[in-house]
């Protein structure tokens, strides 16, 4: 039984590494930033966060096409060093956006909680 557990653990470990190294997906769209931000995929939706000192924008793409965010809500928590800032984003055309004064830069962590059509999703970013 112990040997079986070791074999299973080894398969999980190597399978996970192979999966993480494989950058190809079984869908046709790419996960590249289209607006100069950082992209993460959550539940087959690309979230692109554009964070500048005066504006925070969140673009959502569903299978490569802009998602309808007209009724979406979002809150982004920015973590820069020991400082924490919470920002509420509002629909602005084809994106969610907030303007103001934001402490952002390379290494800033951001957590976005977005609700679209009553379905919440959480996306985590590290700014470059």
Short mmCIF file of C-alpha atoms in Angstrom, two decimals:
data_model
loop_
_atom_site.label_atom_id
_atom_site.label_comp_id
_atom_site.label_asym_id
_atom_site.label_seq_id
_atom_site.Cartn_x
_atom_site.Cartn_y
_atom_site.Cartn_z
CA UNK A 1 0.00 0.00 0.00
CA UNK A 2 2.86 2.36 0.84
CA UNK A 3 4.45 1.71 -2.57
CA UNK A 4 1.13 2.46 -4.29
CA UNK A 5 0.89 5.80 -2.47
CA UNK A 6 4.46 6.67 -3.52
CA UNK A 7 3.69 5.80 -7.15
CA UNK A 8 0.50 7.88 -7.07
CA UNK A 9 2.36 10.82 -5.51
CA UNK A 10 5.05 10.57 -8.18
CA UNK A 11 2.50 10.53 -10.99
CA UNK A 12 0.71 13.54 -9.55
CA UNK A 13 3.98 15.43 -9.12
CA UNK A 14 5.26 14.75 -12.63
CA UNK A 15 1.84 15.20 -14.23
CA UNK A 16 1.49 18.59 -12.56
CA UNK A 17 4.91 19.66 -13.75
CA UNK A 18 4.14 18.56 -17.30
CA UNK A 19 0.83 20.40 -17.23
CA UNK A 20 2.42 23.57 -15.89
CA UNK A 21 5.14 23.46 -18.56
CA UNK A 22 2.65 22.94 -21.39
CA UNK A 23 1.57 26.39 -22.54
CA UNK A 24 -0.85 25.07 -25.16
CA UNK A 25 -4.59 24.90 -24.57
CA UNK A 26 -7.33 23.01 -26.31
CA UNK A 27 -8.97 26.28 -27.37
CA UNK A 28 -8.09 28.66 -30.18
CA UNK A 29 -7.54 32.00 -28.43
CA UNK A 30 -4.30 33.30 -26.99
CA UNK A 31 -3.80 34.83 -23.56
CA UNK A 32 -1.76 37.85 -24.59
CA UNK A 33 -2.41 41.36 -23.26
CA UNK A 34 -4.26 43.53 -25.76
CA UNK A 35 -4.22 46.70 -23.64
CA UNK A 36 -0.71 46.63 -22.13
CA UNK A 37 -1.75 44.88 -18.90
CA UNK A 38 -1.31 41.52 -17.22
CA UNK A 39 -3.55 38.61 -18.27
CA UNK A 40 -4.80 35.66 -16.24
CA UNK A 41 -7.39 33.08 -17.22
CA UNK A 42 -10.20 32.13 -14.85
CA UNK A 43 -13.03 29.79 -15.88
CA UNK A 44 -12.21 30.16 -19.61
CA UNK A 45 -12.35 33.97 -19.36
CA UNK A 46 -9.26 36.17 -19.81
CA UNK A 47 -8.95 38.97 -17.27
CA UNK A 48 -6.53 41.72 -18.28
CA UNK A 49 -5.63 44.19 -15.56
CA UNK A 50 -4.19 47.54 -16.63
CA UNK A 51 -2.93 49.35 -13.52
CA UNK A 52 -1.50 52.85 -13.77
CA UNK A 53 -1.06 55.53 -11.08
CA UNK A 54 -4.24 57.35 -12.22
CA UNK A 55 -6.43 54.58 -13.68
CA UNK A 56 -7.23 50.92 -13.06
CA UNK A 57 -8.91 49.02 -15.89
CA UNK A 58 -10.11 45.44 -16.14
CA UNK A 59 -10.83 43.97 -19.56
CA UNK A 60 -12.67 40.64 -19.82
CA UNK A 61 -12.53 38.37 -22.88
CA UNK A 62 -14.59 35.23 -23.26
CA UNK A 63 -12.93 32.92 -25.78
CA UNK A 64 -11.11 35.86 -27.35
CA UNK A 65 -14.13 38.19 -27.61
CA UNK A 66 -14.85 41.14 -25.31
CA UNK A 67 -17.33 40.14 -22.60
CA UNK A 68 -20.39 42.27 -21.83
CA UNK A 69 -19.50 44.10 -18.61
CA UNK A 70 -22.35 46.63 -18.74
CA UNK A 71 -23.96 45.13 -15.61
CA UNK A 72 -20.80 43.73 -14.02
CA UNK A 73 -19.36 44.75 -10.66
CA UNK A 74 -15.75 44.48 -9.56
CA UNK A 75 -13.54 45.26 -6.61
CA UNK A 76 -9.75 45.18 -6.90
CA UNK A 77 -7.50 44.97 -3.87
CA UNK A 78 -4.00 46.32 -4.52
CA UNK A 79 -1.14 45.17 -2.29
CA UNK A 80 2.05 47.21 -2.64
CA UNK A 81 4.60 46.40 0.05
CA UNK A 82 2.71 46.80 3.32
CA UNK A 83 0.05 49.06 1.82
CA UNK A 84 -3.42 47.85 0.88
CA UNK A 85 -5.87 49.77 -1.29
CA UNK A 86 -9.36 48.67 -2.32
CA UNK A 87 -10.80 50.03 -5.55
CA UNK A 88 -14.33 49.64 -6.87
CA UNK A 89 -14.52 49.41 -10.66
CA UNK A 90 -17.54 50.51 -12.70
CA UNK A 91 -18.51 49.67 -16.28
CA UNK A 92 -16.95 52.07 -18.79
CA UNK A 93 -17.67 50.97 -22.33
CA UNK A 94 -16.17 47.53 -22.91
CA UNK A 95 -14.20 47.48 -19.64
CA UNK A 96 -14.45 48.04 -15.89
CA UNK A 97 -12.62 51.12 -14.67
CA UNK A 98 -11.76 53.41 -11.77
CA UNK A 99 -9.83 56.67 -11.79
CA UNK A 100 -7.98 58.22 -8.89
CA UNK A 101 -4.58 57.89 -7.26
CA UNK A 102 -3.18 54.36 -7.02
CA UNK A 103 0.13 53.06 -5.70
CA UNK A 104 1.08 50.52 -8.34
CA UNK A 105 4.33 49.31 -9.81
CA UNK A 106 6.35 46.20 -10.57
CA UNK A 107 5.64 43.53 -7.96
CA UNK A 108 2.28 44.98 -6.89
CA UNK A 109 -0.18 42.19 -6.22
CA UNK A 110 -3.83 42.62 -7.18
CA UNK A 111 -6.88 40.52 -6.46
CA UNK A 112 -9.99 41.24 -8.52
CA UNK A 113 -13.40 39.94 -7.46
CA UNK A 114 -15.72 40.30 -10.45
CA UNK A 115 -19.40 39.45 -10.72
CA UNK A 116 -20.85 39.08 -14.22
CA UNK A 117 -24.44 37.88 -14.70
CA UNK A 118 -24.61 36.95 -11.02
CA UNK A 119 -21.55 34.68 -11.27
CA UNK A 120 -18.51 35.69 -9.18
CA UNK A 121 -14.92 35.03 -10.19
CA UNK A 122 -11.63 35.88 -8.52
CA UNK A 123 -8.50 36.71 -10.51
CA UNK A 124 -5.03 37.21 -9.01
CA UNK A 125 -2.33 39.30 -10.68
CA UNK A 126 1.27 40.34 -10.11
CA UNK A 127 2.18 43.52 -11.98
CA UNK A 128 5.34 43.57 -14.09
#
